Short mmCIF file of C-alpha atoms and ligand atoms in Angstrom, two decimals:
data_model
loop_
_atom_site.label_atom_id
_atom_site.label_comp_id
_atom_site.label_asym_id
_atom_site.label_seq_id
_atom_site.Cartn_x
_atom_site.Cartn_y
_atom_site.Cartn_z
CA MET A 1 -53.79 154.59 245.37
CA SER A 2 -51.22 153.36 247.89
CA TYR A 3 -50.52 155.54 250.93
CA VAL A 4 -47.01 156.28 249.66
CA GLN A 5 -48.27 157.29 246.20
CA GLU A 6 -50.97 159.46 247.75
CA VAL A 7 -48.40 161.31 249.89
CA ILE A 8 -46.02 161.76 246.95
CA THR A 9 -48.84 163.17 244.79
CA ASN A 10 -49.75 165.70 247.48
CA LEU A 11 -46.10 166.54 248.04
CA ASN A 12 -45.62 167.37 244.36
CA LYS A 13 -48.71 169.60 244.41
CA LYS A 14 -47.97 171.40 247.64
CA TYR A 15 -44.21 171.93 247.27
CA SER A 16 -43.82 172.29 243.51
CA GLN A 17 -41.43 175.22 244.14
CA GLN A 18 -39.12 173.07 246.29
CA PRO A 19 -37.51 170.49 243.98
CA GLU A 20 -34.71 169.37 246.32
CA PHE A 21 -37.17 168.78 249.16
CA ILE A 22 -39.46 166.74 246.87
CA GLN A 23 -36.44 164.76 245.61
CA ALA A 24 -35.15 163.81 249.06
CA VAL A 25 -38.58 162.88 250.41
CA SER A 26 -39.62 160.90 247.30
CA GLU A 27 -36.41 158.88 247.40
CA VAL A 28 -37.11 157.86 250.98
CA LEU A 29 -40.82 157.17 250.48
CA LEU A 30 -40.35 155.05 247.36
CA SER A 31 -37.76 152.91 249.12
CA LEU A 32 -40.22 152.42 252.02
CA GLU A 33 -43.17 151.42 249.84
CA SER A 34 -43.03 147.67 250.49
CA THR A 35 -42.43 148.18 254.23
CA ILE A 36 -45.40 150.52 254.54
CA LYS A 37 -47.65 148.23 252.50
CA GLN A 38 -47.20 145.53 255.15
CA ASP A 39 -49.14 147.70 257.60
CA GLU A 40 -50.68 150.32 255.39
CA ASN A 41 -53.90 150.99 257.34
CA PHE A 42 -51.97 151.51 260.55
CA TYR A 43 -49.49 153.99 259.04
CA ARG A 44 -52.26 155.79 257.15
CA LYS A 45 -54.44 156.07 260.24
CA HIS A 46 -51.60 157.67 262.18
CA ARG A 47 -50.65 159.91 259.21
CA VAL A 48 -47.08 158.86 259.90
CA LEU A 49 -45.60 159.98 256.59
CA GLU A 50 -47.07 163.48 256.59
CA ARG A 51 -46.00 163.88 260.23
CA LEU A 52 -42.44 162.83 259.39
CA ILE A 53 -42.18 165.02 256.31
CA VAL A 54 -43.44 168.43 257.44
CA PRO A 55 -40.83 170.30 259.53
CA GLU A 56 -41.89 171.08 263.07
CA ARG A 57 -40.73 174.69 262.69
CA ILE A 58 -39.17 176.88 260.00
CA ILE A 59 -37.38 180.01 261.14
CA GLU A 60 -36.51 182.54 258.45
CA PHE A 61 -35.03 185.95 259.16
CA LYS A 62 -33.26 188.95 257.72
CA VAL A 63 -29.53 189.42 258.30
CA THR A 64 -28.25 192.92 257.57
CA TRP A 65 -24.58 193.74 257.94
CA ILE A 66 -22.00 196.21 256.65
CA ASP A 67 -19.17 195.08 254.36
CA ASP A 68 -15.59 196.39 254.25
CA ASN A 69 -16.58 199.12 251.77
CA GLN A 70 -19.27 200.37 254.16
CA ASN A 71 -22.04 199.03 251.91
CA ILE A 72 -25.14 197.59 253.57
CA GLN A 73 -25.68 193.91 252.71
CA VAL A 74 -28.91 191.98 253.16
CA ASN A 75 -29.04 188.17 253.42
CA THR A 76 -31.65 185.64 254.47
CA GLY A 77 -30.94 183.42 257.47
CA TYR A 78 -32.73 180.15 258.22
CA ARG A 79 -33.06 177.34 260.72
CA ILE A 80 -35.29 174.41 259.83
CA GLN A 81 -36.14 172.52 263.03
CA HIS A 82 -37.35 169.40 261.32
CA SER A 83 -37.87 166.79 264.02
CA SER A 84 -37.47 166.59 267.79
CA VAL A 85 -38.94 163.09 267.97
CA LEU A 86 -35.67 161.41 268.97
CA GLY A 87 -33.89 164.28 270.72
CA PRO A 88 -33.09 168.00 270.48
CA TYR A 89 -32.80 169.42 266.96
CA LYS A 90 -29.32 168.73 265.56
CA GLY A 91 -27.66 169.48 262.23
CA GLY A 92 -25.27 171.78 260.44
CA LEU A 93 -25.30 175.33 259.10
CA ARG A 94 -24.55 176.02 255.45
CA PHE A 95 -23.37 179.35 254.06
CA HIS A 96 -23.57 179.25 250.28
CA ALA A 97 -25.08 181.46 247.58
CA ASN A 98 -27.52 178.73 246.50
CA VAL A 99 -29.03 178.19 249.97
CA ASN A 100 -32.82 178.50 250.03
CA GLN A 101 -35.74 176.89 251.87
CA SER A 102 -35.93 173.91 249.54
CA VAL A 103 -32.23 173.05 249.98
CA LEU A 104 -32.37 173.38 253.75
CA LYS A 105 -35.62 171.41 254.03
CA PHE A 106 -34.11 168.53 252.09
CA LEU A 107 -31.01 168.64 254.28
CA ALA A 108 -33.06 168.80 257.50
CA PHE A 109 -35.24 165.89 256.40
CA GLU A 110 -32.17 163.81 255.53
CA GLN A 111 -30.57 164.78 258.83
CA THR A 112 -33.54 163.43 260.81
CA PHE A 113 -33.17 160.01 259.17
CA LYS A 114 -29.37 160.11 259.45
CA ASN A 115 -29.41 161.00 263.12
CA ALA A 116 -31.88 158.17 263.77
CA LEU A 117 -29.35 155.74 262.28
CA THR A 118 -26.57 156.83 264.65
CA GLY A 119 -28.52 155.46 267.62
CA LEU A 120 -27.88 158.71 269.53
CA PRO A 121 -30.72 160.78 271.02
CA LEU A 122 -30.65 163.46 268.32
CA GLY A 123 -33.45 165.13 266.39
CA GLY A 124 -32.89 166.64 262.94
CA ALA A 125 -32.33 170.22 261.73
CA LYS A 126 -30.41 172.31 259.22
CA GLY A 127 -29.83 176.01 258.81
CA GLY A 128 -27.68 178.62 257.20
CA SER A 129 -27.85 181.50 254.83
CA ASP A 130 -27.46 182.57 251.22
CA PHE A 131 -24.37 184.49 252.40
CA ASP A 132 -21.44 183.57 250.13
CA PRO A 133 -18.20 183.40 252.14
CA LYS A 134 -16.04 183.28 248.99
CA ASP A 135 -13.83 186.37 248.60
CA LYS A 136 -15.05 187.82 251.90
CA SER A 137 -12.50 189.21 254.33
CA ASP A 138 -12.17 187.82 257.85
CA THR A 139 -13.86 190.93 259.24
CA GLU A 140 -16.79 190.48 256.88
CA ILE A 141 -17.18 186.83 257.84
CA MET A 142 -17.08 187.69 261.54
CA ASN A 143 -19.50 190.53 261.01
CA PHE A 144 -21.94 188.29 259.15
CA CYS A 145 -21.68 185.47 261.73
CA GLN A 146 -22.43 187.90 264.56
CA HIS A 147 -25.50 189.34 262.83
CA TYR A 148 -26.73 185.86 261.90
CA MET A 149 -26.35 184.72 265.52
CA SER A 150 -28.09 187.87 266.79
CA GLU A 151 -31.32 186.30 265.58
CA LEU A 152 -30.52 182.57 265.76
CA TYR A 153 -29.61 182.60 269.46
CA LYS A 154 -33.27 182.95 270.41
CA TYR A 155 -34.07 179.52 269.04
CA ILE A 156 -31.09 177.34 270.05
CA GLY A 157 -29.57 175.89 273.22
CA PRO A 158 -27.71 172.77 274.39
CA ASN A 159 -31.03 170.97 275.05
CA ILE A 160 -33.06 172.67 272.31
CA ASP A 161 -31.13 172.85 269.05
CA ILE A 162 -27.40 172.36 268.53
CA PRO A 163 -26.08 173.57 265.15
CA ALA A 164 -22.69 172.58 263.65
CA GLY A 165 -20.77 173.19 260.41
CA ASP A 166 -21.51 172.27 256.81
CA ILE A 167 -20.56 173.81 253.45
CA GLY A 168 -18.97 177.22 254.03
CA VAL A 169 -19.10 176.87 257.82
CA GLY A 170 -15.87 175.54 259.29
CA ALA A 171 -13.84 176.13 262.45
CA LYS A 172 -13.50 179.86 261.85
CA GLU A 173 -17.22 180.51 261.42
CA ILE A 174 -18.17 178.25 264.35
CA GLY A 175 -15.75 180.24 266.55
CA TYR A 176 -17.36 183.58 265.64
CA LEU A 177 -20.86 182.14 266.07
CA PHE A 178 -19.98 180.66 269.47
CA GLY A 179 -18.33 183.89 270.67
CA HIS A 180 -21.41 185.91 269.81
CA TYR A 181 -23.85 183.42 271.36
CA LYS A 182 -21.85 183.67 274.58
CA LYS A 183 -21.88 187.46 274.40
CA LEU A 184 -25.66 187.57 273.89
CA THR A 185 -26.62 184.99 276.50
CA ASN A 186 -23.77 185.24 279.02
CA ARG A 187 -23.61 181.42 278.94
CA PHE A 188 -20.62 179.24 278.05
CA GLU A 189 -22.31 176.02 277.01
CA GLY A 190 -22.27 173.33 274.34
CA VAL A 191 -24.70 175.06 272.01
CA LEU A 192 -22.67 174.35 268.87
CA THR A 193 -20.55 171.37 267.82
CA SER A 194 -17.44 171.21 265.63
CA LYS A 195 -16.03 173.88 267.96
CA GLY A 196 -12.30 174.61 268.24
CA LEU A 197 -10.36 172.40 270.65
CA SER A 198 -9.47 175.34 272.91
CA TYR A 199 -13.12 176.10 273.78
CA GLY A 200 -14.95 172.78 274.05
CA GLY A 201 -14.50 171.06 270.70
CA SER A 202 -13.91 167.33 270.42
CA LEU A 203 -10.73 165.78 269.11
CA GLY A 204 -11.55 163.91 265.91
CA ARG A 205 -14.63 165.99 264.95
CA THR A 206 -12.82 167.73 262.04
CA GLU A 207 -11.82 164.37 260.55
CA ALA A 208 -14.98 162.46 261.51
CA THR A 209 -17.14 162.74 258.40
CA GLY A 210 -14.41 161.84 255.91
CA TYR A 211 -12.87 159.13 258.10
CA GLY A 212 -16.34 157.70 258.78
CA VAL A 213 -17.04 157.33 255.05
CA ILE A 214 -13.86 155.31 254.63
CA TYR A 215 -14.54 153.14 257.71
CA MET A 216 -17.93 152.31 256.23
CA LEU A 217 -16.40 151.64 252.80
CA GLU A 218 -13.88 149.31 254.40
CA GLU A 219 -16.65 147.32 256.11
CA VAL A 220 -18.91 147.16 253.02
CA LEU A 221 -15.94 145.79 251.05
CA LYS A 222 -15.09 143.37 253.84
CA GLN A 223 -18.62 141.93 253.74
CA LYS A 224 -17.90 141.13 250.09
CA ASN A 225 -14.55 139.51 250.93
CA ASP A 226 -12.81 142.48 249.37
CA LYS A 227 -10.53 145.19 250.78
CA ILE A 228 -9.73 148.86 250.29
CA GLU A 229 -6.00 148.35 249.75
CA ASN A 230 -4.95 149.15 246.15
CA LYS A 231 -8.46 150.29 245.16
CA VAL A 232 -8.44 153.22 242.74
CA ILE A 233 -10.80 155.87 244.10
CA GLY A 234 -12.32 159.00 242.57
CA VAL A 235 -13.28 161.73 245.04
CA SER A 236 -15.12 164.99 244.29
CA GLY A 237 -14.90 168.13 246.39
CA SER A 238 -11.86 169.43 248.23
CA GLY A 239 -13.39 170.65 251.47
CA ASN A 240 -13.57 169.16 254.93
CA VAL A 241 -15.23 165.89 253.96
CA ALA A 242 -13.22 165.27 250.78
CA ILE A 243 -9.82 166.01 252.35
CA HIS A 244 -10.35 163.71 255.33
CA ALA A 245 -11.82 160.94 253.19
CA ILE A 246 -8.71 161.16 251.00
CA GLU A 247 -6.46 161.20 254.08
CA LYS A 248 -7.94 158.00 255.54
CA ALA A 249 -8.12 156.25 252.15
CA LEU A 250 -4.40 156.92 251.61
CA GLU A 251 -3.59 155.69 255.10
CA LEU A 252 -5.35 152.43 254.24
CA ARG A 253 -3.24 152.22 251.06
CA ALA A 254 -5.87 153.02 248.44
CA LYS A 255 -4.99 155.33 245.55
CA VAL A 256 -7.12 158.47 245.14
CA VAL A 257 -6.83 160.03 241.68
CA THR A 258 -9.33 162.93 241.59
CA ALA A 259 -10.60 165.93 243.59
CA SER A 260 -12.68 168.96 242.57
CA ASP A 261 -14.03 172.38 243.51
CA SER A 262 -16.77 174.46 241.95
CA ASN A 263 -14.44 175.62 239.16
CA GLY A 264 -13.04 172.27 237.99
CA TRP A 265 -11.26 169.05 238.90
CA ILE A 266 -7.81 167.47 239.00
CA LEU A 267 -6.63 164.08 237.79
CA ASP A 268 -3.42 162.83 239.35
CA ASN A 269 -2.71 159.31 238.14
CA ASP A 270 0.20 158.96 240.62
CA GLY A 271 -2.33 159.43 243.43
CA ILE A 272 -3.30 162.78 244.99
CA ASP A 273 -0.55 164.35 247.09
CA LEU A 274 -2.37 165.15 250.33
CA GLY A 275 0.33 167.56 251.51
CA ILE A 276 -0.13 169.75 248.43
CA LEU A 277 -3.93 169.55 248.64
CA LYS A 278 -3.98 170.59 252.30
CA GLU A 279 -1.53 173.42 251.69
CA ILE A 280 -3.71 174.82 248.88
CA LYS A 281 -7.15 174.30 250.37
CA LEU A 282 -6.72 174.47 254.14
CA LYS A 283 -3.73 176.80 254.61
CA LYS A 284 -3.94 179.15 251.66
CA ARG A 285 -7.66 178.78 250.79
CA GLN A 286 -6.77 178.88 247.09
CA ARG A 287 -8.55 177.38 244.08
CA LEU A 288 -7.83 173.74 243.29
CA SER A 289 -6.34 174.68 239.90
CA GLU A 290 -3.21 175.66 241.90
CA TYR A 291 -2.48 171.95 242.40
CA VAL A 292 -0.94 171.55 238.95
CA ASN A 293 1.53 174.37 239.66
CA HIS A 294 2.91 172.20 242.47
CA LYS A 295 2.55 168.92 240.58
CA PRO A 296 2.99 169.54 236.83
CA SER A 297 2.34 165.89 235.91
CA ALA A 298 -1.27 166.19 237.19
CA LEU A 299 -4.04 167.51 234.94
CA TYR A 300 -6.64 170.20 235.63
CA PHE A 301 -9.98 170.36 233.79
CA SER A 302 -12.66 173.01 233.98
CA ASN A 303 -15.44 170.67 232.82
CA ASN A 304 -17.74 168.12 234.50
CA ASP A 305 -16.01 164.99 233.21
CA LEU A 306 -14.67 163.80 236.59
CA TRP A 307 -17.20 160.92 236.60
CA LYS A 308 -15.76 159.59 233.32
CA THR A 309 -12.55 158.61 235.15
CA PRO A 310 -12.12 154.82 235.29
CA VAL A 311 -11.98 153.91 239.00
CA ASP A 312 -13.13 151.10 241.31
CA VAL A 313 -14.94 153.38 243.76
CA PHE A 314 -16.40 156.90 243.56
CA ILE A 315 -16.89 159.05 246.67
CA PRO A 316 -18.81 162.25 245.83
CA CYS A 317 -18.01 164.75 248.61
CA ALA A 318 -19.02 168.18 247.24
CA THR A 319 -22.71 168.98 246.98
CA GLN A 320 -26.24 167.89 246.02
CA ASN A 321 -27.01 166.58 242.54
CA GLU A 322 -23.41 166.67 241.35
CA VAL A 323 -23.91 163.20 239.77
CA THR A 324 -26.60 163.02 237.07
CA LEU A 325 -28.03 160.09 235.12
CA ASP A 326 -25.51 160.72 232.31
CA ASP A 327 -22.67 160.56 234.83
CA ALA A 328 -24.05 157.29 236.22
CA ILE A 329 -24.15 155.86 232.69
CA ASP A 330 -20.47 156.86 232.25
CA MET A 331 -19.61 155.22 235.57
CA VAL A 332 -21.23 151.94 234.55
CA THR A 333 -19.54 152.05 231.14
CA ASN A 334 -16.21 152.43 232.96
CA LYS A 335 -17.04 149.53 235.31
CA VAL A 336 -17.18 151.32 238.66
CA LYS A 337 -18.02 148.80 241.40
CA LEU A 338 -19.14 150.96 244.28
CA VAL A 339 -20.37 154.51 244.95
CA ILE A 340 -20.42 155.73 248.55
CA GLU A 341 -21.60 159.24 249.41
CA GLY A 342 -19.65 161.76 251.47
CA ALA A 343 -21.93 164.66 250.53
CA ASN A 344 -25.68 164.89 251.18
CA MET A 345 -27.73 163.73 248.16
CA PRO A 346 -24.90 164.11 245.61
CA LEU A 347 -26.72 161.77 243.20
CA THR A 348 -30.01 162.48 241.47
CA ASN A 349 -32.66 159.80 242.04
CA GLU A 350 -32.29 158.75 238.40
CA ALA A 351 -28.54 158.27 238.86
CA VAL A 352 -29.12 156.11 241.96
CA GLY A 353 -31.70 153.99 240.13
CA TYR A 354 -29.39 153.46 237.18
CA LEU A 355 -26.44 152.37 239.33
CA GLN A 356 -28.56 150.00 241.39
CA SER A 357 -30.13 148.39 238.34
CA HIS A 358 -26.66 147.83 236.86
CA GLY A 359 -25.23 146.03 239.87
CA VAL A 360 -23.19 148.91 241.30
CA VAL A 361 -23.19 148.92 245.10
CA TYR A 362 -24.55 152.28 246.28
CA VAL A 363 -24.26 153.50 249.89
CA PRO A 364 -26.38 156.57 250.75
CA GLY A 365 -24.94 159.55 252.58
CA LYS A 366 -27.39 159.32 255.46
CA ALA A 367 -25.46 156.20 256.46
CA SER A 368 -21.98 156.85 255.08
CA ASN A 369 -21.52 160.49 256.08
CA SER A 370 -23.10 160.09 259.50
CA GLY A 371 -19.69 159.98 261.21
CA GLY A 372 -19.75 163.79 261.40
CA VAL A 373 -22.94 164.10 263.38
CA LEU A 374 -22.03 161.02 265.38
CA VAL A 375 -18.88 162.70 266.70
CA SER A 376 -20.92 165.89 267.18
CA GLY A 377 -23.02 163.74 269.52
CA TYR A 378 -19.82 162.67 271.29
CA GLU A 379 -18.83 166.35 271.54
CA MET A 380 -22.18 167.07 273.25
CA SER A 381 -21.57 164.23 275.72
CA GLN A 382 -18.10 165.55 276.54
CA ASN A 383 -19.42 169.10 277.02
CA ALA A 384 -22.26 167.92 279.24
CA SER A 385 -19.99 165.83 281.45
CA LYS A 386 -17.15 168.38 281.34
CA ILE A 387 -14.54 165.82 280.34
CA THR A 388 -12.50 165.32 277.16
CA TRP A 389 -11.81 162.11 275.31
CA SER A 390 -8.55 161.37 273.50
CA PHE A 391 -8.37 161.35 269.71
CA GLU A 392 -7.87 157.56 269.80
CA GLU A 393 -10.97 157.08 271.92
CA VAL A 394 -13.16 159.17 269.62
CA ASP A 395 -11.71 157.63 266.47
CA SER A 396 -12.12 154.05 267.67
CA LYS A 397 -15.74 154.73 268.77
CA LEU A 398 -16.38 156.26 265.33
CA ARG A 399 -14.92 153.28 263.53
CA GLU A 400 -16.85 150.76 265.66
CA LYS A 401 -20.10 152.63 265.07
CA MET A 402 -19.63 152.83 261.27
CA ILE A 403 -19.00 149.07 261.22
CA GLU A 404 -22.03 148.43 263.42
CA MET A 405 -24.21 150.52 261.09
CA VAL A 406 -23.23 148.32 258.13
CA LYS A 407 -24.14 145.25 260.18
CA ASP A 408 -27.47 146.83 261.18
CA MET A 409 -28.25 147.54 257.52
CA ASN A 410 -27.29 144.02 256.51
CA ARG A 411 -29.69 142.62 259.11
CA VAL A 412 -32.70 144.33 257.51
CA MET A 413 -31.50 143.83 253.93
CA ASP A 414 -33.94 142.10 251.62
CA PRO A 415 -32.22 138.78 250.67
CA GLU A 416 -33.46 139.33 247.13
CA TYR A 417 -31.61 142.67 246.98
CA PRO A 418 -28.49 142.09 249.09
CA ASN A 419 -26.87 145.40 248.10
CA ASN A 420 -29.76 147.75 248.72
CA TYR A 421 -28.17 149.92 251.41
CA LEU A 422 -30.54 152.74 250.46
CA LYS A 423 -33.63 150.79 251.41
CA ALA A 424 -31.98 149.32 254.50
CA ALA A 425 -30.92 152.74 255.82
CA ASN A 426 -34.34 154.26 255.20
CA VAL A 427 -36.22 151.33 256.76
CA LEU A 428 -34.07 151.43 259.91
CA GLY A 429 -34.55 155.19 260.33
CA PHE A 430 -38.25 155.04 259.52
CA LYS A 431 -39.08 152.28 262.00
CA LYS A 432 -37.36 154.09 264.82
CA LEU A 433 -38.89 157.46 264.00
CA ALA A 434 -42.39 156.09 263.42
CA GLU A 435 -42.43 154.27 266.72
CA ALA A 436 -41.23 157.28 268.71
CA LEU A 437 -43.60 159.61 266.85
CA ILE A 438 -46.67 157.51 267.52
CA SER A 439 -45.69 156.92 271.17
CA GLN A 440 -45.53 160.66 271.78
CA GLY A 441 -49.11 161.27 270.63
CA VAL A 442 -50.59 163.82 268.27
P1 NDP B 501 -16.73 172.50 252.58
O1 NDP B 501 -17.30 173.86 252.50
O2 NDP B 501 -15.57 172.22 253.45
O3 NDP B 501 -16.35 171.98 251.11
C1 NDP B 501 -17.30 171.92 250.10
C2 NDP B 501 -16.64 171.43 248.83
O4 NDP B 501 -17.64 171.20 247.83
C3 NDP B 501 -15.68 172.45 248.22
O5 NDP B 501 -14.70 171.77 247.51
C4 NDP B 501 -16.60 173.23 247.29
O6 NDP B 501 -15.93 173.89 246.23
C5 NDP B 501 -17.47 172.13 246.75
N1 NDP B 501 -18.79 172.68 246.40
C6 NDP B 501 -19.67 173.28 247.23
N2 NDP B 501 -20.76 173.68 246.57
C7 NDP B 501 -20.55 173.34 245.29
C8 NDP B 501 -21.32 173.47 244.12
N3 NDP B 501 -22.53 174.08 244.15
N4 NDP B 501 -20.80 172.97 242.98
C9 NDP B 501 -19.58 172.36 242.96
N5 NDP B 501 -18.81 172.21 244.04
C10 NDP B 501 -19.29 172.68 245.18
O7 NDP B 501 -17.96 171.54 252.97
P2 NDP B 501 -17.94 170.07 253.56
O8 NDP B 501 -16.78 169.30 253.04
O9 NDP B 501 -18.17 170.15 255.01
O10 NDP B 501 -19.29 169.48 252.92
C11 NDP B 501 -19.31 168.74 251.71
C12 NDP B 501 -20.56 167.90 251.63
O11 NDP B 501 -20.59 166.98 252.73
C13 NDP B 501 -21.90 168.66 251.73
O12 NDP B 501 -22.88 168.00 250.97
C14 NDP B 501 -22.25 168.55 253.21
O13 NDP B 501 -23.64 168.71 253.43
C15 NDP B 501 -21.80 167.13 253.47
N6 NDP B 501 -21.56 166.78 254.87
C16 NDP B 501 -20.71 167.50 255.66
C17 NDP B 501 -20.49 167.12 256.97
C18 NDP B 501 -19.52 167.83 257.85
O14 NDP B 501 -19.33 167.37 258.97
N7 NDP B 501 -18.86 168.89 257.41
C19 NDP B 501 -21.19 165.98 257.57
C20 NDP B 501 -22.00 165.22 256.62
C21 NDP B 501 -22.17 165.64 255.34
P3 NDP B 501 -15.78 175.50 246.30
O15 NDP B 501 -14.76 175.74 247.36
O16 NDP B 501 -15.34 175.88 244.93
O17 NDP B 501 -17.14 176.02 246.65
O1 2IT B 502 -24.79 166.90 257.21
C1 2IT B 502 -24.33 166.69 258.35
O2 2IT B 502 -24.50 165.62 258.93
C2 2IT B 502 -23.56 167.76 258.98
N1 2IT B 502 -23.33 168.79 258.36
C3 2IT B 502 -23.05 167.60 260.38
C4 2IT B 502 -24.14 167.89 261.38
C5 2IT B 502 -23.69 167.94 262.81
O3 2IT B 502 -24.55 168.34 263.61
O4 2IT B 502 -22.56 167.61 263.13
#
């Protein structure tokens, strides 16, 4: 049995209760199979795969807090410190009802590979809680954040582990988390990124993930002598990543026709009106269904048919496994040309395989959504040197880096499979991680 197959077999046995973790790891390992085979004895001897897969540390704790009705609430908090091989642990925090160890382990594993691609000295981590911020008052959110930080602060620091935002954790939550860290430690330091601008945040961090996806899309199209202008794009999600991807796509004169939330999706064949979307989602924090009250010609659906929309490019920006094999079949039937991920692992492995075998260009999130953590890295540099960069400086560095990443992937691309960005991204991350891991000893 090949080393990769042996590790996948053991993974399935050992972590049968953690499907998302198995999915993310298997996708990476299978894409690395031919690379590992070239030097199989060496990698096997050093147990490189097992050492890259198992998180260095998993922290799980109880978070008890009191809601507005004076009821006691109990949640589980986590931080998965996956890898410190390339730098201090780095990755976001997710507050969502479906958060569990499997979800956070997959995200932390992906983050390690993603951070390796950025070229910055960042390890990989992810954390969060099964706390559901929906329908919670501001006081409840602050209360929860403070109790979560009361435990987390013991394990983080600007040179140890630097969390940031993710689903359900935006500027408001980061502010409460930062305030409580400061209270507990008496230290004002860059322990979190995606902070508010008034207390050490970086200009451009809010926009970075969504803008980065579009900068990478622009470059991938350019390599094919194509351009983003006039492309019809389908986006899912309507949170931080989706909104800023839509914003940059519109600026570059593409037409975005869809967006979604967990209740349903909108189709606006005139092109999404960003002003309305921002008003609903960012200002009023309402459901997306409100959009059609502002724009009666648009349509709202409470089904999962978004992926049946005929478009040139899809950008899934909501959550894991939102695109299944059936959706991929619909995409191919409707002649989609390119799928580029804003979210982490939004496609099942079967969906990815189907798109790739039908000639659809697929760009994995660990490359395309890395603009967020990249600018988090820039935020850390600014905090450490106590200076601030202008929006233009951050944005132009982001754009340059997303372009460079496409070029890096093209350099390692198998000439037989010129569109396999998945394999290229995984090979680049793996080589860097494996070398650093082995150099640092057992
Ligand atoms: P937000 O919380 O701002 O938005 C999340 C969006 O996805 C909302 O529209 C939400 O709808 C929808 N969504 C969340 N969970 C589900 C679900 N289970 N089913 C259907 N829809 C869902 O998060 P972000 O925009 O920050 O994150 C989106 C994705 O991008 C995630 O996969 C995240 O890991 C990834 N990402 C984020 C980065 C960042 O910098 N923020 C960086 C790189 C990747 P609703 O409001 O109804 O829940
Ligand atoms: O998935 C991600 O890359 C993030 N949520 C951002 C992580 C970060 O540290 O900025």
